[in-house]
Amino acid sequence: MTEHGAAPDLMLELQGVQGGYGPSRVLHGLDLTVAKGEVAVILGANGAGKTTTLRAICSMIRTEGTIRLDGEDISGWRTQAVARAGVAHVPQGRGTFIDLTVEENLRLGAISRKGDLGPDLDRWYGVFPRLAERKDQAAGSMSGGEQQMLAIARALMARPRLLLLDEPSLGLAPLVTRELFERLGQINREEGLTMLVVEQNASLALQIGHRGYVLETGRIVTSGSAEQLAADADVRKAYLGF
Ligand SMILES: Nc1ncnc2c1ncn2[C@@H]1O[C@H](COP(=O)(O)OP(=O)(O)OP(=O)(O)O)[C@@H](O)[C@H]1O
Ligand SMILES: [Mg+2]
């Protein structure tokens, strides 16, 4: 345990996190951890509070309870400060600047960082060659899969220590989704980057994930290793379809 009370290998720790919108409470005391270097997956039905959980971590909504990043209590910080502390958020529905080119979007991802962006651009163009081929194309004219890869690459340009992904496969064809998850797994292995992924495609997410949580109406109802979740009868029935 560190002086902050968190185990040293935890990148993210939520304890008793509550939060919602105005008077309506969506999260009812979430406990969740993500160890350094791992991919954690949040599964849950529509409306369970998955997006709200990521918003709570980014301080986009008011919360109660404790949120620690790498041992430091970040609850109540401003969203900007959480981002500067190394949390990158790829929101549901992507949010690229559609009138800007691919490369302009990528450069914006590193706006809070000084120095030569060349090596980072080369790195992510290498992982996502389609972005390299289209670097002068307007983001809005790219396919859904390409825009999702752009949104992820833009988040990576900030050199985050924790990447939050909200349903990266939303609206993508199965093959594109598979490729996207292969890239995410590759980035996790090669960079050791810690990720928290909200995903409806439980099968693919648990393949690259190390740990999983099932969220139901603002509460964690099941958690375990990715293998345990993939073998869990209820999870299989509800999220894997067999
Ligand atoms: N901006 C908002 N204002 C008021 N209520 C909201 C807002 N955003 C979400 N909610 C409500 O909070 C609850 C949880 O929503 P949330 O978006 O976190 O669910 P989710 O698990 O991400 O669902 P989905 O799989 O459909 O994306 C829902 O009842 C939703 O209506
Ligand atoms: Mg959502």
PDB file of C-alpha atoms and ligand atoms in Angstrom:
ATOM      1  CA  MET A   1       0.000   0.000   0.000  1.00  0.00           C
ATOM      2  CA  THR A   2       1.207   3.494  -0.808  1.00  0.00           C
ATOM      3  CA  GLU A   3       0.711   6.514   1.398  1.00  0.00           C
ATOM      4  CA  HIS A   4      -2.450   7.202  -0.568  1.00  0.00           C
ATOM      5  CA  GLY A   5      -3.824   3.821   0.415  1.00  0.00           C
ATOM      6  CA  ALA A   6      -3.833   2.305  -3.068  1.00  0.00           C
ATOM      7  CA  ALA A   7      -1.951  -0.812  -4.054  1.00  0.00           C
ATOM      8  CA  PRO A   8       1.084   0.285  -6.097  1.00  0.00           C
ATOM      9  CA  ASP A   9       0.223  -1.724  -9.182  1.00  0.00           C
ATOM     10  CA  LEU A  10      -3.181  -0.138  -9.679  1.00  0.00           C
ATOM     11  CA  MET A  11      -3.598   2.430 -12.429  1.00  0.00           C
ATOM     12  CA  LEU A  12      -7.215   3.129 -11.591  1.00  0.00           C
ATOM     13  CA  GLU A  13      -9.276   2.510  -8.509  1.00  0.00           C
ATOM     14  CA  LEU A  14     -12.926   3.422  -7.973  1.00  0.00           C
ATOM     15  CA  GLN A  15     -14.336   3.047  -4.492  1.00  0.00           C
ATOM     16  CA  GLY A  16     -18.000   3.586  -3.771  1.00  0.00           C
ATOM     17  CA  VAL A  17     -18.417   5.911  -6.736  1.00  0.00           C
ATOM     18  CA  GLN A  18     -21.863   7.444  -7.065  1.00  0.00           C
ATOM     19  CA  GLY A  19     -23.022   9.926  -9.634  1.00  0.00           C
ATOM     20  CA  GLY A  20     -25.675  10.858 -12.129  1.00  0.00           C
ATOM     21  CA  TYR A  21     -27.355  13.729 -13.876  1.00  0.00           C
ATOM     22  CA  GLY A  22     -29.111  16.401 -11.897  1.00  0.00           C
ATOM     23  CA  PRO A  23     -31.272  14.726  -9.299  1.00  0.00           C
ATOM     24  CA  SER A  24     -31.216  11.292 -10.950  1.00  0.00           C
ATOM     25  CA  ARG A  25     -28.549   8.923  -9.707  1.00  0.00           C
ATOM     26  CA  VAL A  26     -27.119   6.476 -12.240  1.00  0.00           C
ATOM     27  CA  LEU A  27     -24.091   5.010 -10.432  1.00  0.00           C
ATOM     28  CA  HIS A  28     -24.867   3.456  -7.056  1.00  0.00           C
ATOM     29  CA  GLY A  29     -21.500   2.854  -5.446  1.00  0.00           C
ATOM     30  CA  LEU A  30     -19.093   1.396  -7.972  1.00  0.00           C
ATOM     31  CA  ASP A  31     -15.980  -0.487  -6.908  1.00  0.00           C
ATOM     32  CA  LEU A  32     -13.647  -1.193  -9.791  1.00  0.00           C
ATOM     33  CA  THR A  33      -9.907  -1.477 -10.317  1.00  0.00           C
ATOM     34  CA  VAL A  34      -7.644  -1.553 -13.343  1.00  0.00           C
ATOM     35  CA  ALA A  35      -4.078  -2.748 -12.787  1.00  0.00           C
ATOM     36  CA  LYS A  36      -1.193  -1.121 -14.629  1.00  0.00           C
ATOM     37  CA  GLY A  37      -0.691  -2.580 -18.068  1.00  0.00           C
ATOM     38  CA  GLU A  38      -3.974  -4.425 -18.241  1.00  0.00           C
ATOM     39  CA  VAL A  39      -7.055  -4.130 -20.399  1.00  0.00           C
ATOM     40  CA  ALA A  40     -10.220  -4.061 -18.311  1.00  0.00           C
ATOM     41  CA  VAL A  41     -13.608  -4.493 -19.941  1.00  0.00           C
ATOM     42  CA  ILE A  42     -16.979  -3.188 -18.778  1.00  0.00           C
ATOM     43  CA  LEU A  43     -19.964  -5.115 -20.090  1.00  0.00           C
ATOM     44  CA  GLY A  44     -23.562  -4.132 -19.551  1.00  0.00           C
ATOM     45  CA  ALA A  45     -26.909  -3.610 -21.212  1.00  0.00           C
ATOM     46  CA  ASN A  46     -28.047  -0.315 -22.739  1.00  0.00           C
ATOM     47  CA  GLY A  47     -28.590   2.225 -20.008  1.00  0.00           C
ATOM     48  CA  ALA A  48     -26.602   0.306 -17.372  1.00  0.00           C
ATOM     49  CA  GLY A  49     -24.334   3.286 -16.771  1.00  0.00           C
ATOM     50  CA  LYS A  50     -21.229   2.349 -18.746  1.00  0.00           C
ATOM     51  CA  THR A  51     -20.808   5.710 -20.450  1.00  0.00           C
ATOM     52  CA  THR A  52     -21.625   7.434 -17.177  1.00  0.00           C
ATOM     53  CA  THR A  53     -18.830   5.471 -15.489  1.00  0.00           C
ATOM     54  CA  LEU A  54     -16.289   6.795 -17.995  1.00  0.00           C
ATOM     55  CA  ARG A  55     -17.708  10.295 -17.569  1.00  0.00           C
ATOM     56  CA  ALA A  56     -17.291   9.943 -13.809  1.00  0.00           C
ATOM     57  CA  ILE A  57     -13.622   9.004 -14.236  1.00  0.00           C
ATOM     58  CA  CYS A  58     -13.102  12.071 -16.451  1.00  0.00           C
ATOM     59  CA  SER A  59     -14.957  14.286 -14.002  1.00  0.00           C
ATOM     60  CA  MET A  60     -17.559  15.191 -16.602  1.00  0.00           C
ATOM     61  CA  ILE A  61     -20.265  14.606 -14.007  1.00  0.00           C
ATOM     62  CA  ARG A  62     -20.331  15.265 -10.273  1.00  0.00           C
ATOM     63  CA  THR A  63     -19.417  12.207  -8.237  1.00  0.00           C
ATOM     64  CA  GLU A  64     -19.153  11.018  -4.681  1.00  0.00           C
ATOM     65  CA  GLY A  65     -16.722   8.353  -3.543  1.00  0.00           C
ATOM     66  CA  THR A  66     -13.069   7.962  -4.387  1.00  0.00           C
ATOM     67  CA  ILE A  67     -11.342   7.788  -7.765  1.00  0.00           C
ATOM     68  CA  ARG A  68      -7.591   7.190  -7.712  1.00  0.00           C
ATOM     69  CA  LEU A  69      -5.250   7.386 -10.664  1.00  0.00           C
ATOM     70  CA  ASP A  70      -1.910   5.725 -10.036  1.00  0.00           C
ATOM     71  CA  GLY A  71      -2.477   6.160  -6.297  1.00  0.00           C
ATOM     72  CA  GLU A  72      -3.512   9.805  -6.474  1.00  0.00           C
ATOM     73  CA  ASP A  73      -7.024  10.853  -5.526  1.00  0.00           C
ATOM     74  CA  ILE A  74      -8.397  12.640  -8.602  1.00  0.00           C
ATOM     75  CA  SER A  75     -12.038  12.820  -7.550  1.00  0.00           C
ATOM     76  CA  GLY A  76     -13.368  16.332  -7.906  1.00  0.00           C
ATOM     77  CA  TRP A  77     -10.578  17.402 -10.266  1.00  0.00           C
ATOM     78  CA  ARG A  78     -11.545  19.363 -13.350  1.00  0.00           C
ATOM     79  CA  THR A  79     -11.886  17.387 -16.575  1.00  0.00           C
ATOM     80  CA  GLN A  80      -8.909  19.253 -18.040  1.00  0.00           C
ATOM     81  CA  ALA A  81      -6.753  18.294 -15.081  1.00  0.00           C
ATOM     82  CA  VAL A  82      -7.726  14.632 -15.362  1.00  0.00           C
ATOM     83  CA  ALA A  83      -6.764  14.728 -19.036  1.00  0.00           C
ATOM     84  CA  ARG A  84      -3.472  16.409 -18.221  1.00  0.00           C
ATOM     85  CA  ALA A  85      -2.813  13.714 -15.617  1.00  0.00           C
ATOM     86  CA  GLY A  86      -2.822  11.220 -18.474  1.00  0.00           C
ATOM     87  CA  VAL A  87      -6.371   9.982 -18.917  1.00  0.00           C
ATOM     88  CA  ALA A  88      -7.465   9.936 -22.571  1.00  0.00           C
ATOM     89  CA  HIS A  89     -11.120   9.407 -23.357  1.00  0.00           C
ATOM     90  CA  VAL A  90     -12.457   8.215 -26.710  1.00  0.00           C
ATOM     91  CA  PRO A  91     -16.165   8.908 -26.271  1.00  0.00           C
ATOM     92  CA  GLN A  92     -19.057   6.899 -27.642  1.00  0.00           C
ATOM     93  CA  GLY A  93     -19.646   8.132 -31.187  1.00  0.00           C
ATOM     94  CA  ARG A  94     -15.994   9.096 -31.668  1.00  0.00           C
ATOM     95  CA  GLY A  95     -15.940  12.865 -31.832  1.00  0.00           C
ATOM     96  CA  THR A  96     -13.329  13.661 -34.447  1.00  0.00           C
ATOM     97  CA  PHE A  97     -13.241  17.098 -36.029  1.00  0.00           C
ATOM     98  CA  ILE A  98     -14.872  16.255 -39.323  1.00  0.00           C
ATOM     99  CA  ASP A  99     -13.718  19.347 -41.257  1.00  0.00           C
ATOM    100  CA  LEU A 100     -10.092  18.880 -40.285  1.00  0.00           C
ATOM    101  CA  THR A 101      -7.760  16.455 -41.993  1.00  0.00           C
ATOM    102  CA  VAL A 102      -6.595  13.241 -40.416  1.00  0.00           C
ATOM    103  CA  GLU A 103      -3.215  14.731 -39.598  1.00  0.00           C
ATOM    104  CA  GLU A 104      -4.711  17.914 -38.185  1.00  0.00           C
ATOM    105  CA  ASN A 105      -6.860  15.777 -35.898  1.00  0.00           C
ATOM    106  CA  LEU A 106      -3.806  13.824 -34.777  1.00  0.00           C
ATOM    107  CA  ARG A 107      -1.813  16.977 -34.084  1.00  0.00           C
ATOM    108  CA  LEU A 108      -4.695  18.323 -32.004  1.00  0.00           C
ATOM    109  CA  GLY A 109      -4.476  15.190 -29.873  1.00  0.00           C
ATOM    110  CA  ALA A 110      -1.026  16.323 -28.770  1.00  0.00           C
ATOM    111  CA  ILE A 111      -1.963  19.960 -28.273  1.00  0.00           C
ATOM    112  CA  SER A 112      -1.123  19.928 -24.566  1.00  0.00           C
ATOM    113  CA  ARG A 113       2.304  18.469 -25.247  1.00  0.00           C
ATOM    114  CA  LYS A 114       5.412  20.233 -26.466  1.00  0.00           C
ATOM    115  CA  GLY A 115       8.112  18.864 -28.704  1.00  0.00           C
ATOM    116  CA  ASP A 116       8.454  17.041 -31.987  1.00  0.00           C
ATOM    117  CA  LEU A 117       5.316  15.111 -32.902  1.00  0.00           C
ATOM    118  CA  GLY A 118       7.007  13.290 -35.793  1.00  0.00           C
ATOM    119  CA  PRO A 119       7.914  10.082 -33.969  1.00  0.00           C
ATOM    120  CA  ASP A 120       4.406   9.765 -32.509  1.00  0.00           C
ATOM    121  CA  LEU A 121       2.780  10.384 -35.883  1.00  0.00           C
ATOM    122  CA  ASP A 122       5.059   7.738 -37.438  1.00  0.00           C
ATOM    123  CA  ARG A 123       4.241   5.304 -34.658  1.00  0.00           C
ATOM    124  CA  TRP A 124       0.464   5.563 -35.052  1.00  0.00           C
ATOM    125  CA  TYR A 125       0.565   5.758 -38.839  1.00  0.00           C
ATOM    126  CA  GLY A 126       2.496   2.495 -38.582  1.00  0.00           C
ATOM    127  CA  VAL A 127      -0.173   0.857 -36.433  1.00  0.00           C
ATOM    128  CA  PHE A 128      -3.024   2.332 -38.512  1.00  0.00           C
ATOM    129  CA  PRO A 129      -1.708   2.431 -42.116  1.00  0.00           C
ATOM    130  CA  ARG A 130      -5.104   3.554 -43.422  1.00  0.00           C
ATOM    131  CA  LEU A 131      -4.623   6.809 -41.557  1.00  0.00           C
ATOM    132  CA  ALA A 132      -1.240   7.320 -43.228  1.00  0.00           C
ATOM    133  CA  GLU A 133      -2.799   6.786 -46.650  1.00  0.00           C
ATOM    134  CA  ARG A 134      -5.475   9.339 -45.838  1.00  0.00           C
ATOM    135  CA  LYS A 135      -3.589  11.878 -43.788  1.00  0.00           C
ATOM    136  CA  ASP A 136      -4.685  14.834 -45.918  1.00  0.00           C
ATOM    137  CA  GLN A 137      -8.302  13.698 -46.207  1.00  0.00           C
ATOM    138  CA  ALA A 138     -11.043  15.384 -44.171  1.00  0.00           C
ATOM    139  CA  ALA A 139     -11.917  13.208 -41.192  1.00  0.00           C
ATOM    140  CA  GLY A 140     -15.627  13.495 -41.983  1.00  0.00           C
ATOM    141  CA  SER A 141     -15.166  11.837 -45.362  1.00  0.00           C
ATOM    142  CA  MET A 142     -13.623   8.699 -43.886  1.00  0.00           C
ATOM    143  CA  SER A 143     -15.490   5.466 -43.202  1.00  0.00           C
ATOM    144  CA  GLY A 144     -16.825   4.735 -39.726  1.00  0.00           C
ATOM    145  CA  GLY A 145     -14.012   2.295 -39.022  1.00  0.00           C
ATOM    146  CA  GLU A 146     -11.369   4.752 -40.189  1.00  0.00           C
ATOM    147  CA  GLN A 147     -12.869   7.496 -38.039  1.00  0.00           C
ATOM    148  CA  GLN A 148     -12.826   5.230 -35.010  1.00  0.00           C
ATOM    149  CA  MET A 149      -9.159   4.429 -35.628  1.00  0.00           C
ATOM    150  CA  LEU A 150      -8.500   8.151 -36.004  1.00  0.00           C
ATOM    151  CA  ALA A 151     -10.238   8.906 -32.720  1.00  0.00           C
ATOM    152  CA  ILE A 152      -8.097   6.289 -30.986  1.00  0.00           C
ATOM    153  CA  ALA A 153      -4.869   7.451 -32.633  1.00  0.00           C
ATOM    154  CA  ARG A 154      -5.685  11.032 -31.676  1.00  0.00           C
ATOM    155  CA  ALA A 155      -6.119   9.970 -28.047  1.00  0.00           C
ATOM    156  CA  LEU A 156      -2.780   8.139 -28.218  1.00  0.00           C
ATOM    157  CA  MET A 157      -1.032  11.287 -29.471  1.00  0.00           C
ATOM    158  CA  ALA A 158      -1.448  12.687 -25.955  1.00  0.00           C
ATOM    159  CA  ARG A 159       0.707   9.800 -24.644  1.00  0.00           C
ATOM    160  CA  PRO A 160      -1.879   8.821 -22.026  1.00  0.00           C
ATOM    161  CA  ARG A 161      -1.224   6.405 -19.204  1.00  0.00           C
ATOM    162  CA  LEU A 162      -4.854   5.305 -19.194  1.00  0.00           C
ATOM    163  CA  LEU A 163      -7.015   5.021 -22.309  1.00  0.00           C
ATOM    164  CA  LEU A 164     -10.797   4.970 -21.867  1.00  0.00           C
ATOM    165  CA  LEU A 165     -12.737   3.612 -24.842  1.00  0.00           C
ATOM    166  CA  ASP A 166     -16.518   3.834 -25.044  1.00  0.00           C
ATOM    167  CA  GLU A 167     -17.918   1.200 -27.403  1.00  0.00           C
ATOM    168  CA  PRO A 168     -15.233   1.439 -30.069  1.00  0.00           C
ATOM    169  CA  SER A 169     -17.042  -1.136 -32.223  1.00  0.00           C
ATOM    170  CA  LEU A 170     -20.310   0.819 -32.379  1.00  0.00           C
ATOM    171  CA  GLY A 171     -21.653   0.765 -35.924  1.00  0.00           C
ATOM    172  CA  LEU A 172     -18.670  -1.065 -37.380  1.00  0.00           C
ATOM    173  CA  ALA A 173     -18.803  -4.176 -39.542  1.00  0.00           C
ATOM    174  CA  PRO A 174     -17.614  -7.413 -37.893  1.00  0.00           C
ATOM    175  CA  LEU A 175     -14.351  -7.564 -39.831  1.00  0.00           C
ATOM    176  CA  VAL A 176     -13.491  -3.956 -39.033  1.00  0.00           C
ATOM    177  CA  THR A 177     -14.336  -4.557 -35.392  1.00  0.00           C
ATOM    178  CA  ARG A 178     -12.037  -7.555 -35.327  1.00  0.00           C
ATOM    179  CA  GLU A 179      -9.200  -5.541 -36.842  1.00  0.00           C
ATOM    180  CA  LEU A 180      -9.780  -2.723 -34.374  1.00  0.00           C
ATOM    181  CA  PHE A 181      -9.543  -5.072 -31.414  1.00  0.00           C
ATOM    182  CA  GLU A 182      -6.413  -6.667 -32.842  1.00  0.00           C
ATOM    183  CA  ARG A 183      -4.838  -3.199 -32.977  1.00  0.00           C
ATOM    184  CA  LEU A 184      -5.924  -2.412 -29.428  1.00  0.00           C
ATOM    185  CA  GLY A 185      -4.437  -5.689 -28.203  1.00  0.00           C
ATOM    186  CA  GLN A 186      -1.231  -4.906 -30.089  1.00  0.00           C
ATOM    187  CA  ILE A 187      -0.989  -1.431 -28.545  1.00  0.00           C
ATOM    188  CA  ASN A 188      -1.571  -2.863 -25.079  1.00  0.00           C
ATOM    189  CA  ARG A 189       1.178  -5.453 -25.566  1.00  0.00           C
ATOM    190  CA  GLU A 190       3.711  -3.217 -27.284  1.00  0.00           C
ATOM    191  CA  GLU A 191       3.237  -0.075 -25.192  1.00  0.00           C
ATOM    192  CA  GLY A 192       2.014  -1.677 -21.982  1.00  0.00           C
ATOM    193  CA  LEU A 193      -0.776   0.885 -22.165  1.00  0.00           C
ATOM    194  CA  THR A 194      -3.548   0.441 -19.603  1.00  0.00           C
ATOM    195  CA  MET A 195      -7.056   0.490 -21.067  1.00  0.00           C
ATOM    196  CA  LEU A 196     -10.604   0.490 -19.790  1.00  0.00           C
ATOM    197  CA  VAL A 197     -12.957  -0.551 -22.579  1.00  0.00           C
ATOM    198  CA  VAL A 198     -16.734  -0.374 -22.579  1.00  0.00           C
ATOM    199  CA  GLU A 199     -17.972  -2.773 -25.206  1.00  0.00           C
ATOM    200  CA  GLN A 200     -21.075  -4.592 -26.401  1.00  0.00           C
ATOM    201  CA  ASN A 201     -18.974  -7.056 -28.366  1.00  0.00           C
ATOM    202  CA  ALA A 202     -18.136  -9.084 -25.274  1.00  0.00           C
ATOM    203  CA  SER A 203     -16.472 -11.879 -27.149  1.00  0.00           C
ATOM    204  CA  LEU A 204     -13.792  -9.741 -28.805  1.00  0.00           C
ATOM    205  CA  ALA A 205     -13.339  -7.471 -25.805  1.00  0.00           C
ATOM    206  CA  LEU A 206     -12.750 -10.404 -23.456  1.00  0.00           C
ATOM    207  CA  GLN A 207     -10.217 -11.805 -25.927  1.00  0.00           C
ATOM    208  CA  ILE A 208      -7.925  -8.810 -25.489  1.00  0.00           C
ATOM    209  CA  GLY A 209      -9.080  -8.068 -21.932  1.00  0.00           C
ATOM    210  CA  HIS A 210      -7.451  -9.299 -18.740  1.00  0.00           C
ATOM    211  CA  ARG A 211     -10.250  -8.407 -16.359  1.00  0.00           C
ATOM    212  CA  GLY A 212     -13.940  -7.753 -16.730  1.00  0.00           C
ATOM    213  CA  TYR A 213     -16.857  -6.180 -14.958  1.00  0.00           C
ATOM    214  CA  VAL A 214     -20.555  -6.541 -15.590  1.00  0.00           C
ATOM    215  CA  LEU A 215     -22.564  -3.426 -14.825  1.00  0.00           C
ATOM    216  CA  GLU A 216     -26.317  -3.540 -14.195  1.00  0.00           C
ATOM    217  CA  THR A 217     -28.317  -0.425 -13.339  1.00  0.00           C
ATOM    218  CA  GLY A 218     -25.299   1.362 -11.926  1.00  0.00           C
ATOM    219  CA  ARG A 219     -23.879  -1.521  -9.913  1.00  0.00           C
ATOM    220  CA  ILE A 220     -21.137  -4.064 -10.574  1.00  0.00           C
ATOM    221  CA  VAL A 221     -22.877  -7.422 -10.395  1.00  0.00           C
ATOM    222  CA  THR A 222     -20.065  -9.685 -11.629  1.00  0.00           C
ATOM    223  CA  SER A 223     -16.322  -9.291 -11.909  1.00  0.00           C
ATOM    224  CA  GLY A 224     -13.356 -11.508 -12.549  1.00  0.00           C
ATOM    225  CA  SER A 225     -10.612 -12.386 -14.952  1.00  0.00           C
ATOM    226  CA  ALA A 226     -11.539 -12.288 -18.629  1.00  0.00           C
ATOM    227  CA  GLU A 227     -11.387 -16.088 -18.653  1.00  0.00           C
ATOM    228  CA  GLN A 228     -13.744 -16.335 -15.683  1.00  0.00           C
ATOM    229  CA  LEU A 229     -16.226 -13.969 -17.282  1.00  0.00           C
ATOM    230  CA  ALA A 230     -16.088 -15.699 -20.638  1.00  0.00           C
ATOM    231  CA  ALA A 231     -16.867 -18.988 -18.857  1.00  0.00           C
ATOM    232  CA  ASP A 232     -19.626 -17.561 -16.656  1.00  0.00           C
ATOM    233  CA  ALA A 233     -23.011 -19.019 -17.588  1.00  0.00           C
ATOM    234  CA  ASP A 234     -24.939 -15.760 -17.045  1.00  0.00           C
ATOM    235  CA  VAL A 235     -22.392 -13.697 -18.961  1.00  0.00           C
ATOM    236  CA  ARG A 236     -22.434 -16.182 -21.794  1.00  0.00           C
ATOM    237  CA  LYS A 237     -26.198 -16.077 -22.001  1.00  0.00           C
ATOM    238  CA  ALA A 238     -26.539 -12.295 -21.763  1.00  0.00           C
ATOM    239  CA  TYR A 239     -23.483 -11.060 -23.652  1.00  0.00           C
ATOM    240  CA  LEU A 240     -21.999 -13.878 -25.684  1.00  0.00           C
ATOM    241  CA  GLY A 241     -25.269 -15.243 -27.011  1.00  0.00           C
ATOM    242  CA  PHE A 242     -24.596 -18.906 -26.253  1.00  0.00           C
TER     243      PHE A 242
HETATM  244  N1  LIG B   1     -26.792  13.635 -20.190  1.00  0.00           N
HETATM  245  C1  LIG B   1     -27.696  12.912 -19.520  1.00  0.00           C
HETATM  246  N2  LIG B   1     -28.694  13.488 -18.841  1.00  0.00           N
HETATM  247  C2  LIG B   1     -29.602  12.772 -18.153  1.00  0.00           C
HETATM  248  N3  LIG B   1     -29.580  11.422 -18.092  1.00  0.00           N
HETATM  249  C3  LIG B   1     -28.623  10.777 -18.750  1.00  0.00           C
HETATM  250  C4  LIG B   1     -27.622  11.489 -19.501  1.00  0.00           C
HETATM  251  N4  LIG B   1     -26.788  10.574 -20.065  1.00  0.00           N
HETATM  252  C5  LIG B   1     -27.237   9.375 -19.665  1.00  0.00           C
HETATM  253  N5  LIG B   1     -28.330   9.475 -18.888  1.00  0.00           N
HETATM  254  C6  LIG B   1     -29.090   8.371 -18.264  1.00  0.00           C
HETATM  255  O1  LIG B   1     -28.211   7.625 -17.452  1.00  0.00           O
HETATM  256  C7  LIG B   1     -28.466   6.218 -17.572  1.00  0.00           C
HETATM  257  C8  LIG B   1     -27.200   5.514 -17.963  1.00  0.00           C
HETATM  258  O2  LIG B   1     -26.788   5.960 -19.241  1.00  0.00           O
HETATM  259  P1  LIG B   1     -25.407   5.588 -19.899  1.00  0.00           P
HETATM  260  O3  LIG B   1     -25.259   6.401 -21.122  1.00  0.00           O
HETATM  261  O4  LIG B   1     -24.332   5.662 -18.887  1.00  0.00           O
HETATM  262  O5  LIG B   1     -25.663   4.053 -20.254  1.00  0.00           O
HETATM  263  P2  LIG B   1     -24.773   3.052 -21.101  1.00  0.00           P
HETATM  264  O6  LIG B   1     -24.565   1.835 -20.247  1.00  0.00           O
HETATM  265  O7  LIG B   1     -23.573   3.721 -21.627  1.00  0.00           O
HETATM  266  O8  LIG B   1     -25.789   2.652 -22.288  1.00  0.00           O
HETATM  267  P3  LIG B   1     -25.515   2.384 -23.862  1.00  0.00           P
HETATM  268  O9  LIG B   1     -25.057   0.956 -23.957  1.00  0.00           O
HETATM  269  O10 LIG B   1     -26.853   2.543 -24.485  1.00  0.00           O
HETATM  270  O11 LIG B   1     -24.500   3.363 -24.352  1.00  0.00           O
HETATM  271  C9  LIG B   1     -29.596   6.077 -18.585  1.00  0.00           C
HETATM  272  O12 LIG B   1     -30.783   5.901 -17.878  1.00  0.00           O
HETATM  273  C10 LIG B   1     -29.588   7.405 -19.313  1.00  0.00           C
HETATM  274  O13 LIG B   1     -30.875   7.753 -19.742  1.00  0.00           O
HETATM  275 MG    MG B   2     -22.944   4.219 -23.507  1.00  0.00          MG
END
